[in-house]
PDB file of C-alpha atoms in Angstrom:
ATOM      1  CA  UNK Q   1     109.686 -34.528 -50.117  1.00 37.00           C
ATOM      2  CA  UNK Q   2     107.961 -31.646 -48.515  1.00 40.00           C
ATOM      3  CA  UNK Q   3     110.714 -30.376 -46.255  1.00 38.00           C
ATOM      4  CA  UNK Q   4     110.352 -30.547 -42.470  1.00 36.00           C
ATOM      5  CA  UNK Q   5     113.811 -29.794 -41.074  1.00 30.00           C
ATOM      6  CA  UNK Q   6     115.327 -28.850 -37.739  1.00 33.00           C
ATOM      7  CA  UNK Q   7     116.676 -25.285 -37.203  1.00 35.00           C
ATOM      8  CA  UNK Q   8     120.359 -25.075 -36.290  1.00 35.00           C
ATOM      9  CA  UNK Q   9     121.686 -22.696 -33.677  1.00 33.00           C
ATOM     10  CA  UNK Q  10     125.382 -21.852 -33.341  1.00 37.00           C
ATOM     11  CA  UNK Q  11     127.108 -23.212 -30.270  1.00 32.00           C
ATOM     12  CA  UNK Q  12     129.959 -20.745 -30.099  1.00 36.00           C
ATOM     13  CA  UNK Q  13     129.365 -18.594 -27.073  1.00 36.00           C
ATOM     14  CA  UNK Q  14     130.477 -15.482 -28.721  1.00 36.00           C
ATOM     15  CA  UNK Q  15     127.884 -15.839 -31.473  1.00 34.00           C
ATOM     16  CA  UNK Q  16     125.117 -17.425 -29.442  1.00 38.00           C
ATOM     17  CA  UNK Q  17     123.043 -14.222 -28.899  1.00 38.00           C
ATOM     18  CA  UNK Q  18     123.064 -13.017 -32.428  1.00 37.00           C
ATOM     19  CA  UNK Q  19     122.638 -16.557 -33.800  1.00 37.00           C
ATOM     20  CA  UNK Q  20     119.518 -17.066 -31.715  1.00 32.00           C
ATOM     21  CA  UNK Q  21     118.011 -13.792 -32.906  1.00 33.00           C
ATOM     22  CA  UNK Q  22     118.564 -14.679 -36.499  1.00 34.00           C
ATOM     23  CA  UNK Q  23     117.239 -18.205 -36.327  1.00 36.00           C
ATOM     24  CA  UNK Q  24     114.422 -17.770 -33.990  1.00 39.00           C
ATOM     25  CA  UNK Q  25     111.701 -16.992 -36.657  1.00 38.00           C
ATOM     26  CA  UNK Q  26     112.868 -19.873 -38.839  1.00 35.00           C
ATOM     27  CA  UNK Q  27     112.919 -22.237 -35.894  1.00 38.00           C
ATOM     28  CA  UNK Q  28     109.431 -21.226 -34.831  1.00 37.00           C
ATOM     29  CA  UNK Q  29     108.021 -21.702 -38.250  1.00 36.00           C
ATOM     30  CA  UNK Q  30     109.634 -25.108 -38.761  1.00 37.00           C
ATOM     31  CA  UNK Q  31     108.595 -26.206 -35.291  1.00 38.00           C
ATOM     32  CA  UNK Q  32     104.946 -25.327 -36.004  1.00 37.00           C
ATOM     33  CA  UNK Q  33     105.174 -27.277 -39.390  1.00 31.00           C
ATOM     34  CA  UNK Q  34     106.564 -30.309 -37.475  1.00 39.00           C
ATOM     35  CA  UNK Q  35     103.849 -30.128 -34.908  1.00 40.00           C
ATOM     36  CA  UNK Q  36     101.173 -30.009 -37.607  1.00 43.00           C
ATOM     37  CA  UNK Q  37     102.577 -33.193 -39.136  1.00 44.00           C
ATOM     38  CA  UNK Q  38     102.399 -34.815 -35.675  1.00 46.00           C
ATOM     39  CA  UNK Q  39      98.869 -33.613 -35.110  1.00 49.00           C
ATOM     40  CA  UNK Q  40      97.379 -34.571 -38.468  1.00 76.00           C
ATOM     41  CA  UNK Q  41      95.084 -37.621 -38.320  1.00 93.00           C
ATOM     42  CA  UNK Q  42      94.463 -40.127 -41.059  1.00 97.00           C
ATOM     43  CA  UNK Q  43      91.303 -39.665 -43.135  1.00 98.00           C
ATOM     44  CA  UNK Q  44      89.969 -42.322 -45.508  1.00 98.00           C
ATOM     45  CA  UNK Q  45      89.558 -41.562 -49.241  1.00 98.00           C
ATOM     46  CA  UNK Q  46      86.552 -43.153 -50.948  1.00 98.00           C
ATOM     47  CA  UNK Q  47      85.297 -43.339 -54.558  1.00 98.00           C
ATOM     48  CA  UNK Q  48      84.024 -39.879 -55.566  1.00 98.00           C
ATOM     49  CA  UNK Q  49      80.922 -41.584 -57.209  1.00 98.00           C
ATOM     50  CA  UNK Q  50      77.825 -42.619 -55.239  1.00 97.00           C
ATOM     51  CA  UNK Q  51      76.971 -46.231 -55.736  1.00 97.00           C
ATOM     52  CA  UNK Q  52      79.097 -48.706 -57.636  1.00 97.00           C
ATOM     53  CA  UNK Q  53      82.139 -47.734 -59.766  1.00 98.00           C
ATOM     54  CA  UNK Q  54      85.272 -49.221 -61.289  1.00 98.00           C
ATOM     55  CA  UNK Q  55      88.895 -48.653 -60.413  1.00 98.00           C
ATOM     56  CA  UNK Q  56      91.082 -48.096 -63.540  1.00 97.00           C
ATOM     57  CA  UNK Q  57      88.617 -50.046 -65.780  1.00 95.00           C
ATOM     58  CA  UNK Q  58      90.860 -50.498 -68.741  1.00 94.00           C
ATOM     59  CA  UNK Q  59      94.149 -50.789 -66.921  1.00 94.00           C
ATOM     60  CA  UNK Q  60      95.515 -47.567 -68.477  1.00 88.00           C
ATOM     61  CA  UNK Q  61      95.622 -45.389 -65.449  1.00 86.00           C
ATOM     62  CA  UNK Q  62      97.189 -47.171 -62.416  1.00 95.00           C
ATOM     63  CA  UNK Q  63      97.690 -44.955 -59.401  1.00 97.00           C
ATOM     64  CA  UNK Q  64     101.406 -46.000 -59.303  1.00 97.00           C
ATOM     65  CA  UNK Q  65     101.954 -44.051 -62.573  1.00 97.00           C
ATOM     66  CA  UNK Q  66      98.900 -42.098 -63.751  1.00 97.00           C
ATOM     67  CA  UNK Q  67      99.511 -38.490 -64.777  1.00 96.00           C
ATOM     68  CA  UNK Q  68      99.064 -35.934 -62.104  1.00 97.00           C
ATOM     69  CA  UNK Q  69      97.726 -32.738 -63.615  1.00 96.00           C
ATOM     70  CA  UNK Q  70      97.025 -30.420 -60.710  1.00 98.00           C
ATOM     71  CA  UNK Q  71      98.922 -28.820 -57.809  1.00 97.00           C
ATOM     72  CA  UNK Q  72      98.049 -27.609 -54.335  1.00 98.00           C
ATOM     73  CA  UNK Q  73     100.157 -25.587 -51.882  1.00 97.00           C
ATOM     74  CA  UNK Q  74     102.829 -25.366 -54.526  1.00 96.00           C
ATOM     75  CA  UNK Q  75     103.288 -29.112 -54.952  1.00 97.00           C
ATOM     76  CA  UNK Q  76     102.102 -31.517 -57.612  1.00 98.00           C
ATOM     77  CA  UNK Q  77      99.431 -33.764 -56.207  1.00 98.00           C
ATOM     78  CA  UNK Q  78     100.574 -37.048 -54.587  1.00 98.00           C
ATOM     79  CA  UNK Q  79      98.708 -39.592 -56.639  1.00 98.00           C
ATOM     80  CA  UNK Q  80      95.929 -39.917 -59.278  1.00 98.00           C
ATOM     81  CA  UNK Q  81      93.575 -42.443 -60.695  1.00 98.00           C
ATOM     82  CA  UNK Q  82      90.648 -42.749 -63.015  1.00 97.00           C
ATOM     83  CA  UNK Q  83      87.422 -44.166 -61.411  1.00 98.00           C
ATOM     84  CA  UNK Q  84      84.754 -45.192 -63.959  1.00 97.00           C
ATOM     85  CA  UNK Q  85      80.962 -45.048 -64.018  1.00 97.00           C
ATOM     86  CA  UNK Q  86      78.598 -44.361 -67.008  1.00 97.00           C
ATOM     87  CA  UNK Q  87      77.270 -40.755 -67.511  1.00 97.00           C
ATOM     88  CA  UNK Q  88      74.709 -39.565 -65.011  1.00 97.00           C
ATOM     89  CA  UNK Q  89      76.084 -41.097 -61.826  1.00 98.00           C
ATOM     90  CA  UNK Q  90      76.146 -38.716 -58.808  1.00 98.00           C
ATOM     91  CA  UNK Q  91      79.620 -37.309 -57.997  1.00 98.00           C
ATOM     92  CA  UNK Q  92      80.408 -36.754 -54.249  1.00 98.00           C
ATOM     93  CA  UNK Q  93      83.284 -35.857 -51.985  1.00 98.00           C
ATOM     94  CA  UNK Q  94      85.877 -38.564 -51.634  1.00 98.00           C
ATOM     95  CA  UNK Q  95      86.663 -37.784 -47.925  1.00 98.00           C
ATOM     96  CA  UNK Q  96      85.428 -39.783 -45.110  1.00 97.00           C
ATOM     97  CA  UNK Q  97      83.262 -37.959 -42.433  1.00 97.00           C
ATOM     98  CA  UNK Q  98      85.542 -38.971 -39.471  1.00 97.00           C
ATOM     99  CA  UNK Q  99      89.380 -39.337 -38.934  1.00 97.00           C
ATOM    100  CA  UNK Q 100      90.799 -42.602 -37.825  1.00 95.00           C
ATOM    101  CA  UNK Q 101      90.197 -41.868 -34.150  1.00 94.00           C
ATOM    102  CA  UNK Q 102      86.761 -40.461 -34.715  1.00 96.00           C
ATOM    103  CA  UNK Q 103      87.235 -36.730 -35.052  1.00 97.00           C
ATOM    104  CA  UNK Q 104      84.713 -35.127 -37.330  1.00 97.00           C
ATOM    105  CA  UNK Q 105      85.917 -33.981 -40.746  1.00 98.00           C
ATOM    106  CA  UNK Q 106      84.988 -30.681 -42.403  1.00 98.00           C
ATOM    107  CA  UNK Q 107      85.152 -30.522 -46.201  1.00 98.00           C
ATOM    108  CA  UNK Q 108      85.258 -27.209 -48.013  1.00 98.00           C
ATOM    109  CA  UNK Q 109      85.186 -26.387 -51.725  1.00 98.00           C
ATOM    110  CA  UNK Q 110      88.479 -24.579 -52.572  1.00 98.00           C
ATOM    111  CA  UNK Q 111      88.489 -24.791 -56.421  1.00 98.00           C
ATOM    112  CA  UNK Q 112      85.805 -24.666 -59.082  1.00 98.00           C
ATOM    113  CA  UNK Q 113      86.932 -24.228 -62.689  1.00 98.00           C
ATOM    114  CA  UNK Q 114      86.968 -25.857 -66.057  1.00 97.00           C
ATOM    115  CA  UNK Q 115      89.285 -28.926 -65.742  1.00 95.00           C
ATOM    116  CA  UNK Q 116      90.934 -28.729 -69.222  1.00 96.00           C
ATOM    117  CA  UNK Q 117      93.567 -26.257 -70.229  1.00 94.00           C
ATOM    118  CA  UNK Q 118      91.281 -25.001 -72.991  1.00 94.00           C
ATOM    119  CA  UNK Q 119      88.881 -23.565 -70.402  1.00 95.00           C
ATOM    120  CA  UNK Q 120      86.034 -25.062 -72.269  1.00 96.00           C
ATOM    121  CA  UNK Q 121      83.657 -27.238 -70.182  1.00 97.00           C
ATOM    122  CA  UNK Q 122      82.753 -29.219 -73.333  1.00 96.00           C
ATOM    123  CA  UNK Q 123      86.253 -30.600 -73.433  1.00 95.00           C
ATOM    124  CA  UNK Q 124      86.238 -32.225 -69.947  1.00 96.00           C
ATOM    125  CA  UNK Q 125      83.881 -30.672 -67.413  1.00 97.00           C
ATOM    126  CA  UNK Q 126      84.687 -29.146 -64.036  1.00 98.00           C
ATOM    127  CA  UNK Q 127      87.610 -29.544 -61.706  1.00 98.00           C
ATOM    128  CA  UNK Q 128      86.286 -29.319 -58.216  1.00 98.00           C
ATOM    129  CA  UNK Q 129      88.932 -29.007 -55.477  1.00 98.00           C
ATOM    130  CA  UNK Q 130      88.015 -30.042 -51.865  1.00 98.00           C
ATOM    131  CA  UNK Q 131      89.910 -29.486 -48.610  1.00 98.00           C
ATOM    132  CA  UNK Q 132      89.558 -31.819 -45.590  1.00 98.00           C
ATOM    133  CA  UNK Q 133      90.063 -30.409 -42.100  1.00 98.00           C
ATOM    134  CA  UNK Q 134      90.144 -32.223 -38.710  1.00 97.00           C
ATOM    135  CA  UNK Q 135      87.271 -30.309 -37.101  1.00 97.00           C
ATOM    136  CA  UNK Q 136      88.456 -31.101 -33.542  1.00 96.00           C
ATOM    137  CA  UNK Q 137      91.929 -29.663 -34.065  1.00 95.00           C
ATOM    138  CA  UNK Q 138      91.558 -27.286 -37.016  1.00 96.00           C
ATOM    139  CA  UNK Q 139      94.467 -29.006 -38.826  1.00 96.00           C
ATOM    140  CA  UNK Q 140      94.082 -29.071 -42.593  1.00 97.00           C
ATOM    141  CA  UNK Q 141      94.833 -32.787 -43.530  1.00 97.00           C
ATOM    142  CA  UNK Q 142      94.600 -32.891 -47.277  1.00 98.00           C
ATOM    143  CA  UNK Q 143      92.953 -31.966 -50.526  1.00 98.00           C
ATOM    144  CA  UNK Q 144      91.420 -33.820 -53.501  1.00 98.00           C
ATOM    145  CA  UNK Q 145      90.746 -32.622 -57.030  1.00 98.00           C
ATOM    146  CA  UNK Q 146      87.731 -34.281 -58.640  1.00 98.00           C
ATOM    147  CA  UNK Q 147      87.878 -33.825 -62.372  1.00 98.00           C
ATOM    148  CA  UNK Q 148      85.466 -34.324 -65.272  1.00 98.00           C
ATOM    149  CA  UNK Q 149      82.333 -33.270 -63.326  1.00 98.00           C
ATOM    150  CA  UNK Q 150      79.179 -32.522 -65.347  1.00 98.00           C
ATOM    151  CA  UNK Q 151      76.015 -30.728 -64.331  1.00 98.00           C
ATOM    152  CA  UNK Q 152      77.477 -28.892 -61.265  1.00 98.00           C
ATOM    153  CA  UNK Q 153      74.790 -27.371 -59.044  1.00 98.00           C
ATOM    154  CA  UNK Q 154      75.065 -23.710 -58.494  1.00 98.00           C
ATOM    155  CA  UNK Q 155      75.623 -24.111 -54.717  1.00 98.00           C
ATOM    156  CA  UNK Q 156      78.864 -25.914 -55.370  1.00 98.00           C
ATOM    157  CA  UNK Q 157      81.116 -22.851 -55.168  1.00 98.00           C
ATOM    158  CA  UNK Q 158      84.404 -21.904 -53.578  1.00 98.00           C
ATOM    159  CA  UNK Q 159      83.895 -21.637 -49.733  1.00 98.00           C
ATOM    160  CA  UNK Q 160      80.899 -23.959 -49.647  1.00 98.00           C
ATOM    161  CA  UNK Q 161      80.921 -26.745 -47.093  1.00 98.00           C
ATOM    162  CA  UNK Q 162      80.003 -30.247 -48.338  1.00 98.00           C
ATOM    163  CA  UNK Q 163      79.076 -33.480 -46.651  1.00 95.00           C
ATOM    164  CA  UNK Q 164      79.923 -37.001 -47.824  1.00 92.00           C
ATOM    165  CA  UNK Q 165      76.763 -37.310 -49.897  1.00 94.00           C
ATOM    166  CA  UNK Q 166      76.478 -33.614 -51.100  1.00 97.00           C
ATOM    167  CA  UNK Q 167      76.095 -33.762 -54.880  1.00 98.00           C
ATOM    168  CA  UNK Q 168      78.971 -32.096 -56.640  1.00 98.00           C
ATOM    169  CA  UNK Q 169      77.599 -33.003 -60.047  1.00 98.00           C
ATOM    170  CA  UNK Q 170      77.470 -36.022 -62.306  1.00 98.00           C
ATOM    171  CA  UNK Q 171      79.700 -38.107 -64.443  1.00 98.00           C
ATOM    172  CA  UNK Q 172      79.602 -37.128 -68.010  1.00 96.00           C
ATOM    173  CA  UNK Q 173      80.715 -37.891 -71.536  1.00 95.00           C
ATOM    174  CA  UNK Q 174      82.590 -35.012 -73.170  1.00 95.00           C
ATOM    175  CA  UNK Q 175      83.840 -34.485 -76.642  1.00 94.00           C
ATOM    176  CA  UNK Q 176      86.906 -36.324 -77.653  1.00 93.00           C
ATOM    177  CA  UNK Q 177      90.019 -34.203 -77.171  1.00 89.00           C
ATOM    178  CA  UNK Q 178      93.592 -34.352 -75.848  1.00 88.00           C
ATOM    179  CA  UNK Q 179      92.052 -33.715 -72.360  1.00 92.00           C
ATOM    180  CA  UNK Q 180      89.404 -36.444 -72.591  1.00 92.00           C
ATOM    181  CA  UNK Q 181      90.054 -39.329 -74.954  1.00 91.00           C
ATOM    182  CA  UNK Q 182      86.850 -41.396 -74.523  1.00 93.00           C
ATOM    183  CA  UNK Q 183      85.012 -43.147 -77.282  1.00 89.00           C
ATOM    184  CA  UNK Q 184      81.933 -44.586 -75.344  1.00 92.00           C
ATOM    185  CA  UNK Q 185      79.858 -44.353 -72.286  1.00 94.00           C
ATOM    186  CA  UNK Q 186      81.851 -47.161 -70.650  1.00 94.00           C
ATOM    187  CA  UNK Q 187      84.854 -44.932 -70.676  1.00 94.00           C
ATOM    188  CA  UNK Q 188      83.195 -42.136 -68.687  1.00 96.00           C
ATOM    189  CA  UNK Q 189      85.179 -41.541 -65.545  1.00 97.00           C
ATOM    190  CA  UNK Q 190      86.251 -39.161 -62.727  1.00 98.00           C
ATOM    191  CA  UNK Q 191      89.900 -38.293 -62.652  1.00 97.00           C
ATOM    192  CA  UNK Q 192      90.767 -38.140 -58.917  1.00 98.00           C
ATOM    193  CA  UNK Q 193      93.905 -36.539 -57.530  1.00 98.00           C
ATOM    194  CA  UNK Q 194      94.869 -36.501 -53.826  1.00 98.00           C
ATOM    195  CA  UNK Q 195      97.437 -34.633 -51.786  1.00 98.00           C
ATOM    196  CA  UNK Q 196      98.572 -34.335 -48.079  1.00 97.00           C
ATOM    197  CA  UNK Q 197      99.028 -30.967 -46.509  1.00 95.00           C
ATOM    198  CA  UNK Q 198     102.357 -32.204 -45.256  1.00 92.00           C
ATOM    199  CA  UNK Q 199     104.436 -35.273 -46.223  1.00 93.00           C
ATOM    200  CA  UNK Q 200     102.581 -37.690 -48.664  1.00 97.00           C
ATOM    201  CA  UNK Q 201      99.240 -39.384 -48.909  1.00 98.00           C
ATOM    202  CA  UNK Q 202      98.767 -42.891 -50.298  1.00 98.00           C
ATOM    203  CA  UNK Q 203      96.513 -45.107 -52.445  1.00 98.00           C
ATOM    204  CA  UNK Q 204      95.254 -48.564 -51.809  1.00 98.00           C
ATOM    205  CA  UNK Q 205      96.701 -50.819 -54.515  1.00 97.00           C
ATOM    206  CA  UNK Q 206      94.242 -53.061 -56.418  1.00 96.00           C
ATOM    207  CA  UNK Q 207      93.903 -54.690 -59.840  1.00 97.00           C
ATOM    208  CA  UNK Q 208      92.545 -52.866 -62.883  1.00 97.00           C
ATOM    209  CA  UNK Q 209      88.853 -53.335 -63.238  1.00 97.00           C
ATOM    210  CA  UNK Q 210      88.150 -53.885 -59.574  1.00 98.00           C
ATOM    211  CA  UNK Q 211      84.613 -52.994 -58.568  1.00 98.00           C
ATOM    212  CA  UNK Q 212      84.221 -50.383 -55.835  1.00 98.00           C
ATOM    213  CA  UNK Q 213      81.303 -49.558 -53.518  1.00 97.00           C
ATOM    214  CA  UNK Q 214      80.615 -46.398 -51.397  1.00 93.00           C
ATOM    215  CA  UNK Q 215      82.522 -47.836 -48.424  1.00 94.00           C
ATOM    216  CA  UNK Q 216      85.600 -49.022 -50.368  1.00 98.00           C
ATOM    217  CA  UNK Q 217      88.634 -47.135 -49.164  1.00 98.00           C
ATOM    218  CA  UNK Q 218      90.801 -46.140 -52.135  1.00 98.00           C
ATOM    219  CA  UNK Q 219      93.412 -44.102 -50.323  1.00 98.00           C
ATOM    220  CA  UNK Q 220      94.282 -42.124 -47.193  1.00 98.00           C
ATOM    221  CA  UNK Q 221      95.342 -38.554 -46.356  1.00 98.00           C
ATOM    222  CA  UNK Q 222      97.305 -37.739 -43.194  1.00 97.00           C
ATOM    223  CA  UNK Q 223      99.720 -40.515 -43.733  1.00 96.00           C
ATOM    224  CA  UNK Q 224     103.508 -39.978 -43.605  1.00 96.00           C
ATOM    225  CA  UNK Q 225     104.772 -41.670 -46.797  1.00 96.00           C
ATOM    226  CA  UNK Q 226     108.240 -40.891 -48.060  1.00 96.00           C
ATOM    227  CA  UNK Q 227     107.144 -39.837 -51.666  1.00 97.00           C
ATOM    228  CA  UNK Q 228     104.430 -39.532 -54.168  1.00 98.00           C
ATOM    229  CA  UNK Q 229     102.531 -42.391 -55.951  1.00 98.00           C
ATOM    230  CA  UNK Q 230     103.124 -44.811 -52.999  1.00 98.00           C
ATOM    231  CA  UNK Q 231     100.648 -47.578 -51.929  1.00 98.00           C
ATOM    232  CA  UNK Q 232      99.338 -47.540 -48.363  1.00 96.00           C
TER     233      UNK Q 232
END
């Protein structure tokens, strides 16, 4: 659990003044964090592949247990899943363009680097990290790491703003390694990881091999789940 706790102030009258001085900065910081939780709005998470794709095609990467490789804000991401499409499909941001109440969403690139620990793009392509912010309130709601991206455009760099159909790159087939154990084009996929700024995001549970469309919601950020790898 990402901690959101209440500050305690001593009640003894003799210690009240000094207690307040010592705890005021902590109380203010924790109050601000609690307010951010309350202010955050839910944003839908969609397949990071334009057009049709497949959820956990081979039943080997359910979101309930799939390995989470990356971290944001000092925490391991909340959930992960593999979403499949043959090489050459356009990869896009998974974040919706509006919050649940209609606020516009800004998405910014925060990470661009080789996704595999070897640092070699041939082993698994790029990891592109994206941050979603409620444009009406300025509250950062969540992040997503989109992994195994091929043919990344030069414009996709840290600090760039992207829309829902901005091309981040393409699906690709990389050489077989401990980072990418794929034997054929049907195994090409994007490894998607998602995390809330506070509390926990969730995924939409579905059977392995389920077909997805552009408008299929696969998860949500801005939710208040009690732990990682939970269904919405």
